[in-house]
Coordinates of C-alpha atoms (C1' of nucleotides) in Angstrom, one line a residue:
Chain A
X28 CA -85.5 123.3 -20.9
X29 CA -83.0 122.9 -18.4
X30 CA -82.6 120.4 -15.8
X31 CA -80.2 121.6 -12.8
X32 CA -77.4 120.4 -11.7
X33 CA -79.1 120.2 -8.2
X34 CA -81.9 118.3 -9.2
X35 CA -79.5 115.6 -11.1
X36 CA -77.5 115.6 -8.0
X37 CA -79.9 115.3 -5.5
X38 CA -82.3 112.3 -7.3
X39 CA -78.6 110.3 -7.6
X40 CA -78.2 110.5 -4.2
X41 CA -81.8 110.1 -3.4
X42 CA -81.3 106.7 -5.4
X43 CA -77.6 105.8 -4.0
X44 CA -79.9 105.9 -0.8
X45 CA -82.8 103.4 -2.0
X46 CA -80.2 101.2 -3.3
X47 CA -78.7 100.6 0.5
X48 CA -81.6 101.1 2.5
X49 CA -80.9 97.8 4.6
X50 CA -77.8 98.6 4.9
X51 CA -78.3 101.4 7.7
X52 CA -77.1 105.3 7.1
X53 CA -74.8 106.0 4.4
X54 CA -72.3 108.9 4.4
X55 CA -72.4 112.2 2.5
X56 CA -68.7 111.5 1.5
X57 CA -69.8 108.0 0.4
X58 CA -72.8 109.1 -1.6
X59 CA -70.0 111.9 -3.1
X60 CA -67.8 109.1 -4.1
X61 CA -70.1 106.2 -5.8
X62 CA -72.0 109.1 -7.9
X63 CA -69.1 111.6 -8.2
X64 CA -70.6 115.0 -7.0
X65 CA -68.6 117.3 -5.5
X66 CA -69.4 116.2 -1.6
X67 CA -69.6 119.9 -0.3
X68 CA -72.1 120.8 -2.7
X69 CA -73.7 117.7 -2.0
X70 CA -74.0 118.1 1.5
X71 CA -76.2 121.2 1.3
X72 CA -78.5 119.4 -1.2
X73 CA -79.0 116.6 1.3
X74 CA -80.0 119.2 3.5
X75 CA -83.1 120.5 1.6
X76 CA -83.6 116.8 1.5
X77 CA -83.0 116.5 5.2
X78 CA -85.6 119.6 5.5
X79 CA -88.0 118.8 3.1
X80 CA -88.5 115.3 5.1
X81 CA -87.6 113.2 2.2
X82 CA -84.4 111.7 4.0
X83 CA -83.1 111.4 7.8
X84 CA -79.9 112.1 9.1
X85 CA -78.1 110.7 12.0
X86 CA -74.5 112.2 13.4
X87 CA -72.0 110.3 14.8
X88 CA -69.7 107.6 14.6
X89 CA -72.3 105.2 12.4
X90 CA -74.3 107.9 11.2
X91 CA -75.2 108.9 7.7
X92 CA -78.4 109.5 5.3
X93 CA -81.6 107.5 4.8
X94 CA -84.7 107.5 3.3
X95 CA -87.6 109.3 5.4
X96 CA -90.0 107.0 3.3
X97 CA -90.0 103.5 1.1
X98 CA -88.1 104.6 -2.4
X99 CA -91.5 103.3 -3.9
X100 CA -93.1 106.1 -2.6
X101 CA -91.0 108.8 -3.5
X102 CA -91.4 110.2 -7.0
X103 CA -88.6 112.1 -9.1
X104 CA -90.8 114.5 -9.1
X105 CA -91.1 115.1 -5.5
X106 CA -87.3 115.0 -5.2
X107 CA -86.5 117.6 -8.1
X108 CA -89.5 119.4 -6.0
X109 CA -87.7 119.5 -2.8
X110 CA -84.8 120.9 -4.3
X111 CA -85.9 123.3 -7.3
X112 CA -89.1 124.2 -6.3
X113 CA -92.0 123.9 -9.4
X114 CA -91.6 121.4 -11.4
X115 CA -91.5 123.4 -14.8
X116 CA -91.3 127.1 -14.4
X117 CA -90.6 129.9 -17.3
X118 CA -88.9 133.1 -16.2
X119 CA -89.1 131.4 -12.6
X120 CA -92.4 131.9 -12.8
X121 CA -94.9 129.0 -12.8
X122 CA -97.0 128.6 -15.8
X123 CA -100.6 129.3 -14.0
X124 CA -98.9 133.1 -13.1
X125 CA -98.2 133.9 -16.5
X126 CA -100.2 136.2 -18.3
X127 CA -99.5 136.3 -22.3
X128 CA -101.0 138.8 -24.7
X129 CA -101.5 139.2 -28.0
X130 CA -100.6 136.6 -30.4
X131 CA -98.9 135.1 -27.5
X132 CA -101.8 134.2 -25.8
X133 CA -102.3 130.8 -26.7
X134 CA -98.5 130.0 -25.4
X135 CA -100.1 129.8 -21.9
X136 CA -101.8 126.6 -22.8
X137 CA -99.0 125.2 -24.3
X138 CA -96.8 125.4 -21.6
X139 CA -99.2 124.2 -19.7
X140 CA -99.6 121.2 -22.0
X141 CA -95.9 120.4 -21.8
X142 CA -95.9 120.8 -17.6
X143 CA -98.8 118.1 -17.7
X144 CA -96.6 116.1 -19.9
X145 CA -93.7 116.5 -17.5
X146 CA -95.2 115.6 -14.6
X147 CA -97.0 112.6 -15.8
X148 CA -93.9 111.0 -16.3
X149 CA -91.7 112.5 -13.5
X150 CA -94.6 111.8 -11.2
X151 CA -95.6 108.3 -11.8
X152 CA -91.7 107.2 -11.9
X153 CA -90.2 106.6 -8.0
X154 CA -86.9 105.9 -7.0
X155 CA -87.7 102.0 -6.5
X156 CA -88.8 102.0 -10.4
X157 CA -85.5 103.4 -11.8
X158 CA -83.4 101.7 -8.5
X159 CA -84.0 98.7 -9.9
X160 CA -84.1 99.8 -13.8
X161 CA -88.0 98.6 -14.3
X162 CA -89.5 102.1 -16.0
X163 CA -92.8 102.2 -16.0
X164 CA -94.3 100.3 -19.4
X165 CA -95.2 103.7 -20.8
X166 CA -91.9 105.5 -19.9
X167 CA -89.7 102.7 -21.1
X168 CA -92.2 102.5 -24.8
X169 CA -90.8 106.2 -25.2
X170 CA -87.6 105.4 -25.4
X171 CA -87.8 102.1 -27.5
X172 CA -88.4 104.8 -30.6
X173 CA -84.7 105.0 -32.0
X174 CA -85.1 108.6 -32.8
X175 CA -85.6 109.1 -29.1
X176 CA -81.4 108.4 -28.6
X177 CA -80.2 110.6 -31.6
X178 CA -79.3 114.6 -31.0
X179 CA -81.5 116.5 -33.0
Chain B
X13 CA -87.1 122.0 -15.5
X14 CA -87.1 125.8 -16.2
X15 CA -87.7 127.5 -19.7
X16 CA -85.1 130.7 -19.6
X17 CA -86.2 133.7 -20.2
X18 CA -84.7 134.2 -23.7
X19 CA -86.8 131.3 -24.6
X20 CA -89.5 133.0 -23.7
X21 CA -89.0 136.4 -25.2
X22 CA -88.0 135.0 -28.0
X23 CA -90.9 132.8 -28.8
X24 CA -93.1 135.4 -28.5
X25 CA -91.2 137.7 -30.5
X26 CA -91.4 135.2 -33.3
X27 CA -95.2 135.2 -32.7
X28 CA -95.5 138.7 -33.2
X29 CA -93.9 138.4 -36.0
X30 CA -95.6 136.2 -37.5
X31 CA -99.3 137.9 -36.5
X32 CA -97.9 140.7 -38.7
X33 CA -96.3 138.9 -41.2
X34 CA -97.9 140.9 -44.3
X35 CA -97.5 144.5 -43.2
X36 CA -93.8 144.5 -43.9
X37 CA -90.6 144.8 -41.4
X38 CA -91.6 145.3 -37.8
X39 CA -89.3 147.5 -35.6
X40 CA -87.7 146.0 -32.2
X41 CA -88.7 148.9 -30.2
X42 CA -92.6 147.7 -31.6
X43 CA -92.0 144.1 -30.4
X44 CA -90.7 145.4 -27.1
X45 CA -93.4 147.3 -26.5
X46 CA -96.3 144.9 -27.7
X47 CA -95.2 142.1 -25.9
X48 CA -93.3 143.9 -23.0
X49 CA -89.8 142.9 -23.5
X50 CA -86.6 144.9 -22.5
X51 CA -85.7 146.0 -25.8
X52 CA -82.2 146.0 -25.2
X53 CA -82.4 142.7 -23.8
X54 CA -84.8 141.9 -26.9
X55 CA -82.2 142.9 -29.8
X56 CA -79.4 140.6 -28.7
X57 CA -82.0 137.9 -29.2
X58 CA -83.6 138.8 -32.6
X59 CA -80.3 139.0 -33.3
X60 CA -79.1 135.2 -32.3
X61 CA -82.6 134.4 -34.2
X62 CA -81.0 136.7 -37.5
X63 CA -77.6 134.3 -36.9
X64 CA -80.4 131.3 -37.0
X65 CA -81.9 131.7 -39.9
X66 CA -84.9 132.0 -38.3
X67 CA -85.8 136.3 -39.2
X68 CA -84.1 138.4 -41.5
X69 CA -83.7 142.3 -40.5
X70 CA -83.4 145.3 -42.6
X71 CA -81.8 148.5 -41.7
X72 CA -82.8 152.1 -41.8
X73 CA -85.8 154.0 -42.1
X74 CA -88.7 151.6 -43.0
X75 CA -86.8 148.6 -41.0
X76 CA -87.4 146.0 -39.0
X77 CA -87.8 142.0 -38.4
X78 CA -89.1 139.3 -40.5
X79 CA -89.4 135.9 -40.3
X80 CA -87.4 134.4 -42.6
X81 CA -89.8 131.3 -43.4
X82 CA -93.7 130.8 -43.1
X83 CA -94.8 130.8 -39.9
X84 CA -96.0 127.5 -40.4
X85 CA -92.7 126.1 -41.5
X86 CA -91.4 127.1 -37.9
X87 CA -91.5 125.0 -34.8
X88 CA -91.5 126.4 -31.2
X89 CA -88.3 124.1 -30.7
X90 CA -86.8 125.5 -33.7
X91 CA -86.8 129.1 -31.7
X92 CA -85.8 127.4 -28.3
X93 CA -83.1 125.8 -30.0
X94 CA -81.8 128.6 -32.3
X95 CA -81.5 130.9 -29.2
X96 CA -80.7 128.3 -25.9
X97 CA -79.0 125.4 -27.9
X98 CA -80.2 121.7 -26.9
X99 CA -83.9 121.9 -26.1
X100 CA -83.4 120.1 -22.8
X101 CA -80.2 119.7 -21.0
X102 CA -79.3 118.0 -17.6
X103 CA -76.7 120.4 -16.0
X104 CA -75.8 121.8 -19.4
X105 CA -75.3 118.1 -21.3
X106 CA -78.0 116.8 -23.8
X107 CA -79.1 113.7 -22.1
X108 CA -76.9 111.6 -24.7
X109 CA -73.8 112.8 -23.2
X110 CA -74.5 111.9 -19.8
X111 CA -72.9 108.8 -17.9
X112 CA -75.0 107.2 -15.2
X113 CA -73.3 104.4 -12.7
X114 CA -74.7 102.4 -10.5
X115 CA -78.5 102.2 -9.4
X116 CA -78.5 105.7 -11.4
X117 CA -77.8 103.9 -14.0
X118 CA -81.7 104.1 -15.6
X119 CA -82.2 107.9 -15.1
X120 CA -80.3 107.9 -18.6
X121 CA -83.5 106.0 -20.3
X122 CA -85.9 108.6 -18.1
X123 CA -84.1 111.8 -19.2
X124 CA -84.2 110.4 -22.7
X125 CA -88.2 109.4 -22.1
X126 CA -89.0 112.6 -21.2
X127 CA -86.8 114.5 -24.3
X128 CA -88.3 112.5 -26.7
X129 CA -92.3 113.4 -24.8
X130 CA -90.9 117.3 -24.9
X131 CA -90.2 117.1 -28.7
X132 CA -93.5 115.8 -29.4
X133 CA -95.2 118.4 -28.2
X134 CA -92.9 121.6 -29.4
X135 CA -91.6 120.2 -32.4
X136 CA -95.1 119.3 -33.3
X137 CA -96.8 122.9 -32.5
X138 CA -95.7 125.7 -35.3
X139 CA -95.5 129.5 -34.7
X140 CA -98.7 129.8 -37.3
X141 CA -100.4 127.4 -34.8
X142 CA -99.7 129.2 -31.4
X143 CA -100.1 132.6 -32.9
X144 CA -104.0 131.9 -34.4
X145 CA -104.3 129.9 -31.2
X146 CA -105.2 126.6 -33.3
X147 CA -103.2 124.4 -31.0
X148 CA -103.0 120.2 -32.4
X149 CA -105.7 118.2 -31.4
X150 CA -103.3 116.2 -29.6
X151 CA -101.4 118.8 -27.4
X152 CA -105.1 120.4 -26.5
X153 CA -106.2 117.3 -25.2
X154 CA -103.2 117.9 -22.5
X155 CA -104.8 121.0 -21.4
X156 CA -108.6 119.9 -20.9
X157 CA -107.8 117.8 -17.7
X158 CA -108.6 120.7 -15.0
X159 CA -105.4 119.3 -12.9
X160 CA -103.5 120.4 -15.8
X161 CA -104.2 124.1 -14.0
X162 CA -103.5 123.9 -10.9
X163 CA -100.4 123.9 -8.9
X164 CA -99.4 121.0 -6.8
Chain C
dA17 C1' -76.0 164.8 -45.6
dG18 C1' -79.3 163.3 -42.3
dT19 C1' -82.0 160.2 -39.8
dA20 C1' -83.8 156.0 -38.4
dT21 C1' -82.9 151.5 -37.5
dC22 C1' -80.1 147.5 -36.8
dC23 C1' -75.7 145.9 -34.7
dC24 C1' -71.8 145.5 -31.5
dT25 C1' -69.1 146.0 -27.2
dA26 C1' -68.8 146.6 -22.6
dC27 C1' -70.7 146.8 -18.1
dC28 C1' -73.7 145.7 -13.7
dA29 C1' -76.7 142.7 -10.7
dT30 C1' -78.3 138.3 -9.4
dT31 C1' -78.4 133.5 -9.2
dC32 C1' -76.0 128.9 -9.8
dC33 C1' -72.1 125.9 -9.0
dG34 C1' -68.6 124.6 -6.2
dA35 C1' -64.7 125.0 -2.5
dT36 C1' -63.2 126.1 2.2
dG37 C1' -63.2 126.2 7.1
dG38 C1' -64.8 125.5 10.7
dG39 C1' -68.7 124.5 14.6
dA40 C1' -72.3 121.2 17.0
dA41 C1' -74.1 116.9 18.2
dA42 C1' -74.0 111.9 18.7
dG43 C1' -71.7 107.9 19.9
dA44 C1' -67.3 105.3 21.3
dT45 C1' -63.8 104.8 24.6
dG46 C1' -61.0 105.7 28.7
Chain D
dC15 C1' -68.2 111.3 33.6
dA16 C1' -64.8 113.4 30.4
dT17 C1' -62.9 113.3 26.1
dC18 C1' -62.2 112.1 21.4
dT19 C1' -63.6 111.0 16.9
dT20 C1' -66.8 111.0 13.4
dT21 C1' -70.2 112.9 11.1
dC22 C1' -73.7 116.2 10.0
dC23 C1' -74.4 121.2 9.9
dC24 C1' -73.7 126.2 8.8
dA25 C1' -71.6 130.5 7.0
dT26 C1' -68.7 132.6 3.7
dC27 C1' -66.4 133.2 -0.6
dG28 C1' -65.1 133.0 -5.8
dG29 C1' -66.0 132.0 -10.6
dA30 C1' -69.4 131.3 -14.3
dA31 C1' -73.8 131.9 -16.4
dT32 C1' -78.2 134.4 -16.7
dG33 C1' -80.9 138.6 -17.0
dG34 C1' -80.7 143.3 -18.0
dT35 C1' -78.6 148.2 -19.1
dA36 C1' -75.9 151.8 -21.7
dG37 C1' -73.6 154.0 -25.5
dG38 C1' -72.1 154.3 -29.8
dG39 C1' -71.0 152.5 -34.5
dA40 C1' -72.6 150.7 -39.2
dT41 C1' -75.9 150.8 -42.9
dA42 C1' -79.8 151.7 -45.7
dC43 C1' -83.3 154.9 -47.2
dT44 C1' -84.9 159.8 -47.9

DNA sequence: AGTATCCCTACCATTCCGATGGGAAAGATG
DNA sequence: CATCTTTCCCATCGGAATGGTAGGGATACT
């Protein structure tokens, strides 16, 4: 279970952006520097972002990247959306296309199980909540567990 | 959030596995074909699972796969982990590792919120339990809200 | 010996990550 | 109005990982 480097970059800089939304646009390069990704690659990630109307650009002199909407209502989920595609996928495939047989077959409802997992906790999280470090109570209770920190 | 497809294949080779667990040594080639695997592909990862501890293999005529353990001694995340290493990673570093700075600072706790919600479920379910499609109470509950099918 | 099966090495195609080099538009300035 | 700077925008390229193929060697049983 693999979480890309595009969607790590992308809900950063989503998040550098909620942090200065008064503060007008804010640069690619600037972005690049407070989170350290590499500002090329960056640059093309903004631009799903820019096309998958979660963030405005503006050229020029002043111009820069802001949020399209209020951080509050933009999940995680619908940033590592925007940039990955499904949410969970397996093969590349999203669970609901899968087709298991055999003694395999009841590993269609498990993934499924796990997706509704995911997305209950990527989906009820928005850039305003981590922003500002306030979790959600039931996302912050699952990391109070200690075993949650240690490496397996 | 993608499951490779290694994980995959190998999970439901050690399902198959363990469905035939008293007829003796099952042959690659059978695997391949039941579950519709590239063999090729499908040796490298019995053998990674062999290296794992997780089957033991035996040579020549009457050969084959085994597992190595009871079926219900062995987790799905025990497979995922033998053959992908850390069962979720953000750009290739277990969440632990990472480094977070400024208002990026909480994704660290949300990474580690939704590790410790993806063990729950697969270090909870067991290959006996997939492969007799006896899911826990707990994870089946996750599948009986009808959203839990659909894509967004 | 012979054969069936696992086992190992090398190779190809595609995608992911990241770097480079410019072009196009928006605003500032003369 | 013309030009210049700044910034977004776009196209290409190289290395690494993932997914998959091919051939042959090693070993266990008959």
């Amino acid at each position: 279970m693999r979480i890309s480097a595009r969607a790590d970059y992308a809900v950063r800089a989503a998040l550098q952006l909620a942090a200065s939304q008064e503060d007008g646009p804010v640069k690619a390069e600037a972005i690049a520097t407070a989170q350290d990704i590499p500002h090329k690659f960056l640059e093309g990630i903004l631009n799903d972002m820019r096309r998958g109307g979660l963030v405005a650009s503006q050229r020029g002199v002043n111009g820069g990247y802001r949020l399209a909407r209020p951080a509050a209502d933009i999940s995680i989920a619908d940033v590592i959306r925007v940039v990955d595609g499904p949410l969970v996928s397996v093969r590349g495939v999203r669970p609901p296309d899968l087709s298991y047989t055999g003694p395999a077959e009841a590993l269609l409802p498990l993934w499924i199980a796990l997706r509704s997992n995911v997305r209950e906790i990527l989906d009820g999280v928005s850039l305003a909540d981590v922003a500002t470090s306030r979790l959600p109570a039931d996302v912050s209770a699952l990391t109070h567990t200690p075993d949650a920190w240690v490496n397996p």
